[in-house]
């Protein structure tokens, strides 16, 4: 995979991380009833996004926000308030559709590069296994595991790693602007580029649609190995 060293603003992020500080974290968990087979849209996310399939008719979202501050009580209290201002909303008003959105305070984040680099966001989302996914992600990585429905994922900067059921039938269209594409599934290089790759694999008959786009970063689409995922993974 292409490291995100080419991402805009990396030098600023590295300088912010130079001085060791203590962790301040805010963790929230939401549970939303959601029937299998519906569409789940994830938008506005940054950082590490992990989506896993399970057998329950509900979606569980664990959202962790982290900052690093010194031990001064005032600094840590302020950091906690800043983290709590980054919220996750869910909207299931449309039948068979759930929208999960990250909402940032308007004053600076994510418009400020410093704010983008300081805060760390981590999502662990468990969804019905045959859900359809639509993901719009900023900087960070996306990991998708054991999803049997159609998947669309766009990432601005970072890697997409998808582990899909080995016995599934897929139409795959994966493209990077600057990075590589790797897959265990059959197909062909439709239009390799100087800096990026494009891969297409088309199957006859009914097939799940997999569409991945990465601006700067790599894409891996691999077959799940070992035993199948547990029916109710431990959150």
mmCIF file with all atom_site columns, C-alpha atoms in Angstrom:
data_model
loop_
_atom_site.group_PDB
_atom_site.id
_atom_site.type_symbol
_atom_site.label_atom_id
_atom_site.label_alt_id
_atom_site.label_comp_id
_atom_site.label_asym_id
_atom_site.label_entity_id
_atom_site.label_seq_id
_atom_site.pdbx_PDB_ins_code
_atom_site.Cartn_x
_atom_site.Cartn_y
_atom_site.Cartn_z
_atom_site.occupancy
_atom_site.B_iso_or_equiv
_atom_site.pdbx_formal_charge
_atom_site.auth_seq_id
_atom_site.auth_comp_id
_atom_site.auth_asym_id
_atom_site.auth_atom_id
_atom_site.pdbx_PDB_model_num
ATOM 1   C CA . UNK A 1 1   ? 0.000   0.000   0.000   1.00 0.00 ? 1   UNK A CA 1
ATOM 2   C CA . UNK A 1 2   ? 1.106   3.526   -0.689  1.00 0.00 ? 2   UNK A CA 1
ATOM 3   C CA . UNK A 1 3   ? 1.868   5.262   2.583   1.00 0.00 ? 3   UNK A CA 1
ATOM 4   C CA . UNK A 1 4   ? -0.019  8.467   3.236   1.00 0.00 ? 4   UNK A CA 1
ATOM 5   C CA . UNK A 1 5   ? 3.266   10.384  3.346   1.00 0.00 ? 5   UNK A CA 1
ATOM 6   C CA . UNK A 1 6   ? 2.139   12.166  0.192   1.00 0.00 ? 6   UNK A CA 1
ATOM 7   C CA . UNK A 1 7   ? -1.021  13.521  1.785   1.00 0.00 ? 7   UNK A CA 1
ATOM 8   C CA . UNK A 1 8   ? -1.297  17.315  1.998   1.00 0.00 ? 8   UNK A CA 1
ATOM 9   C CA . UNK A 1 9   ? -0.274  18.737  5.342   1.00 0.00 ? 9   UNK A CA 1
ATOM 10  C CA . UNK A 1 10  ? 1.633   15.717  6.651   1.00 0.00 ? 10  UNK A CA 1
ATOM 11  C CA . UNK A 1 11  ? 4.551   17.859  7.784   1.00 0.00 ? 11  UNK A CA 1
ATOM 12  C CA . UNK A 1 12  ? 2.221   19.908  9.984   1.00 0.00 ? 12  UNK A CA 1
ATOM 13  C CA . UNK A 1 13  ? 0.765   16.746  11.520  1.00 0.00 ? 13  UNK A CA 1
ATOM 14  C CA . UNK A 1 14  ? 4.208   15.356  12.311  1.00 0.00 ? 14  UNK A CA 1
ATOM 15  C CA . UNK A 1 15  ? 5.287   18.550  14.019  1.00 0.00 ? 15  UNK A CA 1
ATOM 16  C CA . UNK A 1 16  ? 2.167   18.513  16.195  1.00 0.00 ? 16  UNK A CA 1
ATOM 17  C CA . UNK A 1 17  ? 2.887   14.938  17.276  1.00 0.00 ? 17  UNK A CA 1
ATOM 18  C CA . UNK A 1 18  ? 6.510   15.645  18.221  1.00 0.00 ? 18  UNK A CA 1
ATOM 19  C CA . UNK A 1 19  ? 5.907   16.614  21.866  1.00 0.00 ? 19  UNK A CA 1
ATOM 20  C CA . UNK A 1 20  ? 4.629   13.710  24.048  1.00 0.00 ? 20  UNK A CA 1
ATOM 21  C CA . UNK A 1 21  ? 1.324   14.459  25.778  1.00 0.00 ? 21  UNK A CA 1
ATOM 22  C CA . UNK A 1 22  ? -1.405  12.580  27.640  1.00 0.00 ? 22  UNK A CA 1
ATOM 23  C CA . UNK A 1 23  ? -4.488  11.118  26.020  1.00 0.00 ? 23  UNK A CA 1
ATOM 24  C CA . UNK A 1 24  ? -7.921  12.666  26.418  1.00 0.00 ? 24  UNK A CA 1
ATOM 25  C CA . UNK A 1 25  ? -10.663 10.510  24.885  1.00 0.00 ? 25  UNK A CA 1
ATOM 26  C CA . UNK A 1 26  ? -14.440 10.571  24.569  1.00 0.00 ? 26  UNK A CA 1
ATOM 27  C CA . UNK A 1 27  ? -16.227 7.347   23.573  1.00 0.00 ? 27  UNK A CA 1
ATOM 28  C CA . UNK A 1 28  ? -19.910 7.027   22.705  1.00 0.00 ? 28  UNK A CA 1
ATOM 29  C CA . UNK A 1 29  ? -21.915 3.998   21.576  1.00 0.00 ? 29  UNK A CA 1
ATOM 30  C CA . UNK A 1 30  ? -25.212 4.044   19.699  1.00 0.00 ? 30  UNK A CA 1
ATOM 31  C CA . UNK A 1 31  ? -27.547 1.188   18.768  1.00 0.00 ? 31  UNK A CA 1
ATOM 32  C CA . UNK A 1 32  ? -30.067 1.623   15.946  1.00 0.00 ? 32  UNK A CA 1
ATOM 33  C CA . UNK A 1 33  ? -32.667 -0.938  14.904  1.00 0.00 ? 33  UNK A CA 1
ATOM 34  C CA . UNK A 1 34  ? -32.187 -1.658  11.203  1.00 0.00 ? 34  UNK A CA 1
ATOM 35  C CA . UNK A 1 35  ? -33.547 -4.495  9.087   1.00 0.00 ? 35  UNK A CA 1
ATOM 36  C CA . UNK A 1 36  ? -31.114 -6.549  6.974   1.00 0.00 ? 36  UNK A CA 1
ATOM 37  C CA . UNK A 1 37  ? -30.845 -5.681  3.292   1.00 0.00 ? 37  UNK A CA 1
ATOM 38  C CA . UNK A 1 38  ? -31.147 -1.922  3.667   1.00 0.00 ? 38  UNK A CA 1
ATOM 39  C CA . UNK A 1 39  ? -28.741 0.828   2.586   1.00 0.00 ? 39  UNK A CA 1
ATOM 40  C CA . UNK A 1 40  ? -26.355 2.483   5.045   1.00 0.00 ? 40  UNK A CA 1
ATOM 41  C CA . UNK A 1 41  ? -24.661 5.760   4.095   1.00 0.00 ? 41  UNK A CA 1
ATOM 42  C CA . UNK A 1 42  ? -21.634 6.955   6.080   1.00 0.00 ? 42  UNK A CA 1
ATOM 43  C CA . UNK A 1 43  ? -20.575 10.527  5.408   1.00 0.00 ? 43  UNK A CA 1
ATOM 44  C CA . UNK A 1 44  ? -18.227 13.144  6.862   1.00 0.00 ? 44  UNK A CA 1
ATOM 45  C CA . UNK A 1 45  ? -15.955 10.596  8.531   1.00 0.00 ? 45  UNK A CA 1
ATOM 46  C CA . UNK A 1 46  ? -12.215 11.097  9.089   1.00 0.00 ? 46  UNK A CA 1
ATOM 47  C CA . UNK A 1 47  ? -9.582  8.861   10.671  1.00 0.00 ? 47  UNK A CA 1
ATOM 48  C CA . UNK A 1 48  ? -10.016 5.100   11.097  1.00 0.00 ? 48  UNK A CA 1
ATOM 49  C CA . UNK A 1 49  ? -13.324 3.695   9.859   1.00 0.00 ? 49  UNK A CA 1
ATOM 50  C CA . UNK A 1 50  ? -14.062 -0.002  10.465  1.00 0.00 ? 50  UNK A CA 1
ATOM 51  C CA . UNK A 1 51  ? -17.295 -1.580  9.225   1.00 0.00 ? 51  UNK A CA 1
ATOM 52  C CA . UNK A 1 52  ? -18.076 -5.225  10.054  1.00 0.00 ? 52  UNK A CA 1
ATOM 53  C CA . UNK A 1 53  ? -21.001 -7.473  9.213   1.00 0.00 ? 53  UNK A CA 1
ATOM 54  C CA . UNK A 1 54  ? -22.991 -9.374  11.842  1.00 0.00 ? 54  UNK A CA 1
ATOM 55  C CA . UNK A 1 55  ? -26.308 -11.244 12.096  1.00 0.00 ? 55  UNK A CA 1
ATOM 56  C CA . UNK A 1 56  ? -28.288 -8.847  14.271  1.00 0.00 ? 56  UNK A CA 1
ATOM 57  C CA . UNK A 1 57  ? -31.082 -6.632  12.831  1.00 0.00 ? 57  UNK A CA 1
ATOM 58  C CA . UNK A 1 58  ? -29.451 -3.493  14.186  1.00 0.00 ? 58  UNK A CA 1
ATOM 59  C CA . UNK A 1 59  ? -26.474 -1.198  13.721  1.00 0.00 ? 59  UNK A CA 1
ATOM 60  C CA . UNK A 1 60  ? -24.032 -0.555  16.537  1.00 0.00 ? 60  UNK A CA 1
ATOM 61  C CA . UNK A 1 61  ? -21.683 2.435   16.321  1.00 0.00 ? 61  UNK A CA 1
ATOM 62  C CA . UNK A 1 62  ? -18.758 2.964   18.664  1.00 0.00 ? 62  UNK A CA 1
ATOM 63  C CA . UNK A 1 63  ? -17.240 6.405   18.086  1.00 0.00 ? 63  UNK A CA 1
ATOM 64  C CA . UNK A 1 64  ? -13.954 7.365   19.764  1.00 0.00 ? 64  UNK A CA 1
ATOM 65  C CA . UNK A 1 65  ? -12.516 10.889  19.655  1.00 0.00 ? 65  UNK A CA 1
ATOM 66  C CA . UNK A 1 66  ? -9.000  11.480  20.989  1.00 0.00 ? 66  UNK A CA 1
ATOM 67  C CA . UNK A 1 67  ? -6.759  14.489  21.630  1.00 0.00 ? 67  UNK A CA 1
ATOM 68  C CA . UNK A 1 68  ? -3.373  14.788  23.321  1.00 0.00 ? 68  UNK A CA 1
ATOM 69  C CA . UNK A 1 69  ? -2.889  17.413  26.014  1.00 0.00 ? 69  UNK A CA 1
ATOM 70  C CA . UNK A 1 70  ? -0.638  18.068  28.988  1.00 0.00 ? 70  UNK A CA 1
ATOM 71  C CA . UNK A 1 71  ? -1.770  17.244  32.519  1.00 0.00 ? 71  UNK A CA 1
ATOM 72  C CA . UNK A 1 72  ? -3.103  20.698  33.378  1.00 0.00 ? 72  UNK A CA 1
ATOM 73  C CA . UNK A 1 73  ? -6.756  20.226  34.434  1.00 0.00 ? 73  UNK A CA 1
ATOM 74  C CA . UNK A 1 74  ? -7.925  23.269  32.460  1.00 0.00 ? 74  UNK A CA 1
ATOM 75  C CA . UNK A 1 75  ? -6.299  21.972  29.269  1.00 0.00 ? 75  UNK A CA 1
ATOM 76  C CA . UNK A 1 76  ? -7.821  18.526  29.684  1.00 0.00 ? 76  UNK A CA 1
ATOM 77  C CA . UNK A 1 77  ? -11.280 19.912  30.460  1.00 0.00 ? 77  UNK A CA 1
ATOM 78  C CA . UNK A 1 78  ? -11.105 22.090  27.361  1.00 0.00 ? 78  UNK A CA 1
ATOM 79  C CA . UNK A 1 79  ? -9.986  19.120  25.264  1.00 0.00 ? 79  UNK A CA 1
ATOM 80  C CA . UNK A 1 80  ? -12.932 17.043  26.476  1.00 0.00 ? 80  UNK A CA 1
ATOM 81  C CA . UNK A 1 81  ? -15.368 19.801  25.510  1.00 0.00 ? 81  UNK A CA 1
ATOM 82  C CA . UNK A 1 82  ? -13.764 20.051  22.064  1.00 0.00 ? 82  UNK A CA 1
ATOM 83  C CA . UNK A 1 83  ? -14.122 16.294  21.588  1.00 0.00 ? 83  UNK A CA 1
ATOM 84  C CA . UNK A 1 84  ? -17.736 16.268  22.743  1.00 0.00 ? 84  UNK A CA 1
ATOM 85  C CA . UNK A 1 85  ? -18.469 18.947  20.126  1.00 0.00 ? 85  UNK A CA 1
ATOM 86  C CA . UNK A 1 86  ? -17.673 16.418  17.388  1.00 0.00 ? 86  UNK A CA 1
ATOM 87  C CA . UNK A 1 87  ? -20.900 14.440  17.159  1.00 0.00 ? 87  UNK A CA 1
ATOM 88  C CA . UNK A 1 88  ? -22.320 11.484  15.282  1.00 0.00 ? 88  UNK A CA 1
ATOM 89  C CA . UNK A 1 89  ? -25.899 11.685  14.011  1.00 0.00 ? 89  UNK A CA 1
ATOM 90  C CA . UNK A 1 90  ? -28.125 8.936   12.659  1.00 0.00 ? 90  UNK A CA 1
ATOM 91  C CA . UNK A 1 91  ? -31.164 9.351   10.436  1.00 0.00 ? 91  UNK A CA 1
ATOM 92  C CA . UNK A 1 92  ? -33.395 6.379   9.642   1.00 0.00 ? 92  UNK A CA 1
ATOM 93  C CA . UNK A 1 93  ? -36.463 8.371   8.610   1.00 0.00 ? 93  UNK A CA 1
ATOM 94  C CA . UNK A 1 94  ? -36.365 6.959   5.052   1.00 0.00 ? 94  UNK A CA 1
ATOM 95  C CA . UNK A 1 95  ? -37.573 3.363   4.870   1.00 0.00 ? 95  UNK A CA 1
ATOM 96  C CA . UNK A 1 96  ? -34.742 0.874   4.435   1.00 0.00 ? 96  UNK A CA 1
ATOM 97  C CA . UNK A 1 97  ? -32.067 3.562   4.680   1.00 0.00 ? 97  UNK A CA 1
ATOM 98  C CA . UNK A 1 98  ? -29.803 4.769   7.478   1.00 0.00 ? 98  UNK A CA 1
ATOM 99  C CA . UNK A 1 99  ? -27.537 7.825   7.245   1.00 0.00 ? 99  UNK A CA 1
ATOM 100 C CA . UNK A 1 100 ? -24.618 8.074   9.690   1.00 0.00 ? 100 UNK A CA 1
ATOM 101 C CA . UNK A 1 101 ? -23.004 11.523  9.617   1.00 0.00 ? 101 UNK A CA 1
ATOM 102 C CA . UNK A 1 102 ? -20.132 13.116  11.518  1.00 0.00 ? 102 UNK A CA 1
ATOM 103 C CA . UNK A 1 103 ? -20.914 16.695  12.517  1.00 0.00 ? 103 UNK A CA 1
ATOM 104 C CA . UNK A 1 104 ? -18.114 19.113  13.404  1.00 0.00 ? 104 UNK A CA 1
ATOM 105 C CA . UNK A 1 105 ? -18.295 22.466  15.219  1.00 0.00 ? 105 UNK A CA 1
ATOM 106 C CA . UNK A 1 106 ? -18.477 25.301  12.730  1.00 0.00 ? 106 UNK A CA 1
ATOM 107 C CA . UNK A 1 107 ? -15.871 27.557  14.315  1.00 0.00 ? 107 UNK A CA 1
ATOM 108 C CA . UNK A 1 108 ? -12.712 25.768  13.110  1.00 0.00 ? 108 UNK A CA 1
ATOM 109 C CA . UNK A 1 109 ? -12.923 22.018  12.618  1.00 0.00 ? 109 UNK A CA 1
ATOM 110 C CA . UNK A 1 110 ? -12.458 20.566  10.049  1.00 0.00 ? 110 UNK A CA 1
ATOM 111 C CA . UNK A 1 111 ? -11.642 23.796  8.215   1.00 0.00 ? 111 UNK A CA 1
ATOM 112 C CA . UNK A 1 112 ? -8.423  24.237  10.177  1.00 0.00 ? 112 UNK A CA 1
ATOM 113 C CA . UNK A 1 113 ? -5.527  21.982  9.154   1.00 0.00 ? 113 UNK A CA 1
ATOM 114 C CA . UNK A 1 114 ? -4.246  22.079  12.735  1.00 0.00 ? 114 UNK A CA 1
ATOM 115 C CA . UNK A 1 115 ? -7.601  20.780  14.015  1.00 0.00 ? 115 UNK A CA 1
ATOM 116 C CA . UNK A 1 116 ? -7.628  18.001  11.435  1.00 0.00 ? 116 UNK A CA 1
ATOM 117 C CA . UNK A 1 117 ? -4.202  16.831  12.526  1.00 0.00 ? 117 UNK A CA 1
ATOM 118 C CA . UNK A 1 118 ? -4.748  17.147  16.263  1.00 0.00 ? 118 UNK A CA 1
ATOM 119 C CA . UNK A 1 119 ? -7.883  15.096  16.633  1.00 0.00 ? 119 UNK A CA 1
ATOM 120 C CA . UNK A 1 120 ? -8.037  11.345  16.083  1.00 0.00 ? 120 UNK A CA 1
ATOM 121 C CA . UNK A 1 121 ? -11.364 9.750   15.157  1.00 0.00 ? 121 UNK A CA 1
ATOM 122 C CA . UNK A 1 122 ? -12.042 6.026   15.284  1.00 0.00 ? 122 UNK A CA 1
ATOM 123 C CA . UNK A 1 123 ? -15.280 4.347   14.211  1.00 0.00 ? 123 UNK A CA 1
ATOM 124 C CA . UNK A 1 124 ? -16.290 0.733   14.741  1.00 0.00 ? 124 UNK A CA 1
ATOM 125 C CA . UNK A 1 125 ? -19.621 0.085   13.058  1.00 0.00 ? 125 UNK A CA 1
ATOM 126 C CA . UNK A 1 126 ? -21.394 -3.287  13.115  1.00 0.00 ? 126 UNK A CA 1
ATOM 127 C CA . UNK A 1 127 ? -24.126 -3.691  10.496  1.00 0.00 ? 127 UNK A CA 1
ATOM 128 C CA . UNK A 1 128 ? -26.393 -6.470  9.191   1.00 0.00 ? 128 UNK A CA 1
ATOM 129 C CA . UNK A 1 129 ? -24.150 -8.554  6.958   1.00 0.00 ? 129 UNK A CA 1
ATOM 130 C CA . UNK A 1 130 ? -26.135 -8.126  3.735   1.00 0.00 ? 130 UNK A CA 1
ATOM 131 C CA . UNK A 1 131 ? -26.455 -4.347  4.041   1.00 0.00 ? 131 UNK A CA 1
ATOM 132 C CA . UNK A 1 132 ? -25.604 -2.064  1.138   1.00 0.00 ? 132 UNK A CA 1
ATOM 133 C CA . UNK A 1 133 ? -22.843 0.425   2.020   1.00 0.00 ? 133 UNK A CA 1
ATOM 134 C CA . UNK A 1 134 ? -22.237 3.937   0.708   1.00 0.00 ? 134 UNK A CA 1
ATOM 135 C CA . UNK A 1 135 ? -19.153 5.569   2.246   1.00 0.00 ? 135 UNK A CA 1
ATOM 136 C CA . UNK A 1 136 ? -17.746 9.083   1.737   1.00 0.00 ? 136 UNK A CA 1
ATOM 137 C CA . UNK A 1 137 ? -14.534 9.338   3.774   1.00 0.00 ? 137 UNK A CA 1
ATOM 138 C CA . UNK A 1 138 ? -11.891 12.054  4.088   1.00 0.00 ? 138 UNK A CA 1
ATOM 139 C CA . UNK A 1 139 ? -8.351  11.448  5.388   1.00 0.00 ? 139 UNK A CA 1
ATOM 140 C CA . UNK A 1 140 ? -7.666  8.114   7.081   1.00 0.00 ? 140 UNK A CA 1
ATOM 141 C CA . UNK A 1 141 ? -8.285  4.435   6.360   1.00 0.00 ? 141 UNK A CA 1
ATOM 142 C CA . UNK A 1 142 ? -11.355 2.321   5.664   1.00 0.00 ? 142 UNK A CA 1
ATOM 143 C CA . UNK A 1 143 ? -11.560 -1.359  6.660   1.00 0.00 ? 143 UNK A CA 1
ATOM 144 C CA . UNK A 1 144 ? -14.593 -3.397  5.545   1.00 0.00 ? 144 UNK A CA 1
ATOM 145 C CA . UNK A 1 145 ? -15.100 -6.963  6.765   1.00 0.00 ? 145 UNK A CA 1
ATOM 146 C CA . UNK A 1 146 ? -17.687 -9.617  5.922   1.00 0.00 ? 146 UNK A CA 1
ATOM 147 C CA . UNK A 1 147 ? -20.223 -7.465  4.067   1.00 0.00 ? 147 UNK A CA 1
ATOM 148 C CA . UNK A 1 148 ? -22.309 -9.396  1.528   1.00 0.00 ? 148 UNK A CA 1
ATOM 149 C CA . UNK A 1 149 ? -24.181 -6.485  -0.076  1.00 0.00 ? 149 UNK A CA 1
ATOM 150 C CA . UNK A 1 150 ? -23.217 -3.860  -2.650  1.00 0.00 ? 150 UNK A CA 1
ATOM 151 C CA . UNK A 1 151 ? -20.465 -1.461  -1.533  1.00 0.00 ? 151 UNK A CA 1
ATOM 152 C CA . UNK A 1 152 ? -19.491 2.012   -2.715  1.00 0.00 ? 152 UNK A CA 1
ATOM 153 C CA . UNK A 1 153 ? -16.571 3.667   -0.935  1.00 0.00 ? 153 UNK A CA 1
ATOM 154 C CA . UNK A 1 154 ? -14.774 6.907   -1.808  1.00 0.00 ? 154 UNK A CA 1
ATOM 155 C CA . UNK A 1 155 ? -11.746 8.068   0.198   1.00 0.00 ? 155 UNK A CA 1
ATOM 156 C CA . UNK A 1 156 ? -9.795  11.270  -0.317  1.00 0.00 ? 156 UNK A CA 1
ATOM 157 C CA . UNK A 1 157 ? -6.508  10.180  1.283   1.00 0.00 ? 157 UNK A CA 1
ATOM 158 C CA . UNK A 1 158 ? -5.750  6.787   2.799   1.00 0.00 ? 158 UNK A CA 1
ATOM 159 C CA . UNK A 1 159 ? -6.208  3.079   2.156   1.00 0.00 ? 159 UNK A CA 1
ATOM 160 C CA . UNK A 1 160 ? -9.290  0.946   1.575   1.00 0.00 ? 160 UNK A CA 1
ATOM 161 C CA . UNK A 1 161 ? -9.049  -2.692  2.697   1.00 0.00 ? 161 UNK A CA 1
ATOM 162 C CA . UNK A 1 162 ? -12.078 -4.913  2.045   1.00 0.00 ? 162 UNK A CA 1
ATOM 163 C CA . UNK A 1 163 ? -12.253 -8.553  3.158   1.00 0.00 ? 163 UNK A CA 1
ATOM 164 C CA . UNK A 1 164 ? -15.229 -10.102 1.370   1.00 0.00 ? 164 UNK A CA 1
ATOM 165 C CA . UNK A 1 165 ? -16.838 -13.568 1.542   1.00 0.00 ? 165 UNK A CA 1
ATOM 166 C CA . UNK A 1 166 ? -14.814 -15.851 -0.736  1.00 0.00 ? 166 UNK A CA 1
ATOM 167 C CA . UNK A 1 167 ? -17.882 -17.509 -2.268  1.00 0.00 ? 167 UNK A CA 1
ATOM 168 C CA . UNK A 1 168 ? -19.484 -14.210 -3.324  1.00 0.00 ? 168 UNK A CA 1
ATOM 169 C CA . UNK A 1 169 ? -19.922 -13.152 -6.953  1.00 0.00 ? 169 UNK A CA 1
ATOM 170 C CA . UNK A 1 170 ? -18.782 -9.580  -7.564  1.00 0.00 ? 170 UNK A CA 1
ATOM 171 C CA . UNK A 1 171 ? -18.557 -6.898  -10.212 1.00 0.00 ? 171 UNK A CA 1
ATOM 172 C CA . UNK A 1 172 ? -15.527 -4.907  -9.089  1.00 0.00 ? 172 UNK A CA 1
ATOM 173 C CA . UNK A 1 173 ? -14.501 -1.422  -10.222 1.00 0.00 ? 173 UNK A CA 1
ATOM 174 C CA . UNK A 1 174 ? -11.563 -0.031  -8.219  1.00 0.00 ? 174 UNK A CA 1
ATOM 175 C CA . UNK A 1 175 ? -9.535  3.049   -9.101  1.00 0.00 ? 175 UNK A CA 1
ATOM 176 C CA . UNK A 1 176 ? -6.804  5.111   -7.427  1.00 0.00 ? 176 UNK A CA 1
ATOM 177 C CA . UNK A 1 177 ? -5.504  8.517   -8.407  1.00 0.00 ? 177 UNK A CA 1
ATOM 178 C CA . UNK A 1 178 ? -2.124  7.910   -6.762  1.00 0.00 ? 178 UNK A CA 1
ATOM 179 C CA . UNK A 1 179 ? -1.628  4.383   -5.423  1.00 0.00 ? 179 UNK A CA 1
ATOM 180 C CA . UNK A 1 180 ? -2.060  0.706   -6.232  1.00 0.00 ? 180 UNK A CA 1
ATOM 181 C CA . UNK A 1 181 ? -4.942  -1.748  -6.456  1.00 0.00 ? 181 UNK A CA 1
ATOM 182 C CA . UNK A 1 182 ? -4.659  -5.364  -5.309  1.00 0.00 ? 182 UNK A CA 1
ATOM 183 C CA . UNK A 1 183 ? -7.347  -8.048  -5.375  1.00 0.00 ? 183 UNK A CA 1
ATOM 184 C CA . UNK A 1 184 ? -7.730  -11.803 -4.885  1.00 0.00 ? 184 UNK A CA 1
ATOM 185 C CA . UNK A 1 185 ? -10.720 -11.857 -7.206  1.00 0.00 ? 185 UNK A CA 1
ATOM 186 C CA . UNK A 1 186 ? -10.585 -12.334 -10.967 1.00 0.00 ? 186 UNK A CA 1
ATOM 187 C CA . UNK A 1 187 ? -10.651 -9.469  -13.424 1.00 0.00 ? 187 UNK A CA 1
ATOM 188 C CA . UNK A 1 188 ? -8.385  -7.350  -15.543 1.00 0.00 ? 188 UNK A CA 1
ATOM 189 C CA . UNK A 1 189 ? -6.522  -4.070  -15.566 1.00 0.00 ? 189 UNK A CA 1
ATOM 190 C CA . UNK A 1 190 ? -8.796  -1.957  -17.682 1.00 0.00 ? 190 UNK A CA 1
ATOM 191 C CA . UNK A 1 191 ? -6.756  1.252   -17.775 1.00 0.00 ? 191 UNK A CA 1
ATOM 192 C CA . UNK A 1 192 ? -3.502  1.398   -15.777 1.00 0.00 ? 192 UNK A CA 1
ATOM 193 C CA . UNK A 1 193 ? -2.241  4.912   -15.180 1.00 0.00 ? 193 UNK A CA 1
ATOM 194 C CA . UNK A 1 194 ? 1.208   6.385   -14.645 1.00 0.00 ? 194 UNK A CA 1
ATOM 195 C CA . UNK A 1 195 ? 0.575   7.071   -10.948 1.00 0.00 ? 195 UNK A CA 1
ATOM 196 C CA . UNK A 1 196 ? -2.689  5.251   -10.212 1.00 0.00 ? 196 UNK A CA 1
ATOM 197 C CA . UNK A 1 197 ? -4.357  1.959   -11.071 1.00 0.00 ? 197 UNK A CA 1
ATOM 198 C CA . UNK A 1 198 ? -7.778  0.871   -12.239 1.00 0.00 ? 198 UNK A CA 1
ATOM 199 C CA . UNK A 1 199 ? -9.083  -2.680  -11.954 1.00 0.00 ? 199 UNK A CA 1
ATOM 200 C CA . UNK A 1 200 ? -12.337 -4.141  -13.258 1.00 0.00 ? 200 UNK A CA 1
ATOM 201 C CA . UNK A 1 201 ? -13.733 -7.612  -12.714 1.00 0.00 ? 201 UNK A CA 1
ATOM 202 C CA . UNK A 1 202 ? -17.141 -8.479  -14.195 1.00 0.00 ? 202 UNK A CA 1
ATOM 203 C CA . UNK A 1 203 ? -19.102 -11.655 -13.492 1.00 0.00 ? 203 UNK A CA 1
ATOM 204 C CA . UNK A 1 204 ? -21.923 -13.142 -15.512 1.00 0.00 ? 204 UNK A CA 1
ATOM 205 C CA . UNK A 1 205 ? -25.369 -13.215 -13.934 1.00 0.00 ? 205 UNK A CA 1
ATOM 206 C CA . UNK A 1 206 ? -26.434 -11.633 -10.622 1.00 0.00 ? 206 UNK A CA 1
ATOM 207 C CA . UNK A 1 207 ? -23.465 -10.148 -8.801  1.00 0.00 ? 207 UNK A CA 1
ATOM 208 C CA . UNK A 1 208 ? -22.754 -7.736  -5.974  1.00 0.00 ? 208 UNK A CA 1
ATOM 209 C CA . UNK A 1 209 ? -21.502 -4.335  -7.091  1.00 0.00 ? 209 UNK A CA 1
ATOM 210 C CA . UNK A 1 210 ? -18.194 -3.171  -5.572  1.00 0.00 ? 210 UNK A CA 1
ATOM 211 C CA . UNK A 1 211 ? -17.059 0.363   -6.455  1.00 0.00 ? 211 UNK A CA 1
ATOM 212 C CA . UNK A 1 212 ? -13.986 1.842   -4.728  1.00 0.00 ? 212 UNK A CA 1
ATOM 213 C CA . UNK A 1 213 ? -12.235 5.153   -5.370  1.00 0.00 ? 213 UNK A CA 1
ATOM 214 C CA . UNK A 1 214 ? -9.109  6.445   -3.596  1.00 0.00 ? 214 UNK A CA 1
ATOM 215 C CA . UNK A 1 215 ? -7.532  9.820   -4.331  1.00 0.00 ? 215 UNK A CA 1
ATOM 216 C CA . UNK A 1 216 ? -4.166  9.223   -2.646  1.00 0.00 ? 216 UNK A CA 1
ATOM 217 C CA . UNK A 1 217 ? -3.724  5.712   -1.255  1.00 0.00 ? 217 UNK A CA 1
ATOM 218 C CA . UNK A 1 218 ? -4.187  2.052   -2.068  1.00 0.00 ? 218 UNK A CA 1
ATOM 219 C CA . UNK A 1 219 ? -7.058  -0.403  -2.436  1.00 0.00 ? 219 UNK A CA 1
ATOM 220 C CA . UNK A 1 220 ? -6.996  -4.081  -1.405  1.00 0.00 ? 220 UNK A CA 1
ATOM 221 C CA . UNK A 1 221 ? -9.945  -6.411  -2.034  1.00 0.00 ? 221 UNK A CA 1
ATOM 222 C CA . UNK A 1 222 ? -9.228  -9.828  -0.584  1.00 0.00 ? 222 UNK A CA 1
ATOM 223 C CA . UNK A 1 223 ? -11.027 -13.060 0.213   1.00 0.00 ? 223 UNK A CA 1
ATOM 224 C CA . UNK A 1 224 ? -11.861 -13.737 3.828   1.00 0.00 ? 224 UNK A CA 1
ATOM 225 C CA . UNK A 1 225 ? -9.649  -16.441 5.269   1.00 0.00 ? 225 UNK A CA 1
ATOM 226 C CA . UNK A 1 226 ? -10.216 -18.961 8.046   1.00 0.00 ? 226 UNK A CA 1
ATOM 227 C CA . UNK A 1 227 ? -13.569 -19.563 9.712   1.00 0.00 ? 227 UNK A CA 1
ATOM 228 C CA . UNK A 1 228 ? -16.547 -17.335 9.047   1.00 0.00 ? 228 UNK A CA 1
ATOM 229 C CA . UNK A 1 229 ? -17.161 -14.395 11.308  1.00 0.00 ? 229 UNK A CA 1
ATOM 230 C CA . UNK A 1 230 ? -19.112 -15.027 14.499  1.00 0.00 ? 230 UNK A CA 1
ATOM 231 C CA . UNK A 1 231 ? -22.837 -14.351 14.269  1.00 0.00 ? 231 UNK A CA 1
ATOM 232 C CA . UNK A 1 232 ? -22.648 -11.801 17.091  1.00 0.00 ? 232 UNK A CA 1
ATOM 233 C CA . UNK A 1 233 ? -19.153 -10.281 17.296  1.00 0.00 ? 233 UNK A CA 1
ATOM 234 C CA . UNK A 1 234 ? -18.163 -8.861  20.633  1.00 0.00 ? 234 UNK A CA 1
ATOM 235 C CA . UNK A 1 235 ? -18.440 -5.049  20.473  1.00 0.00 ? 235 UNK A CA 1
#
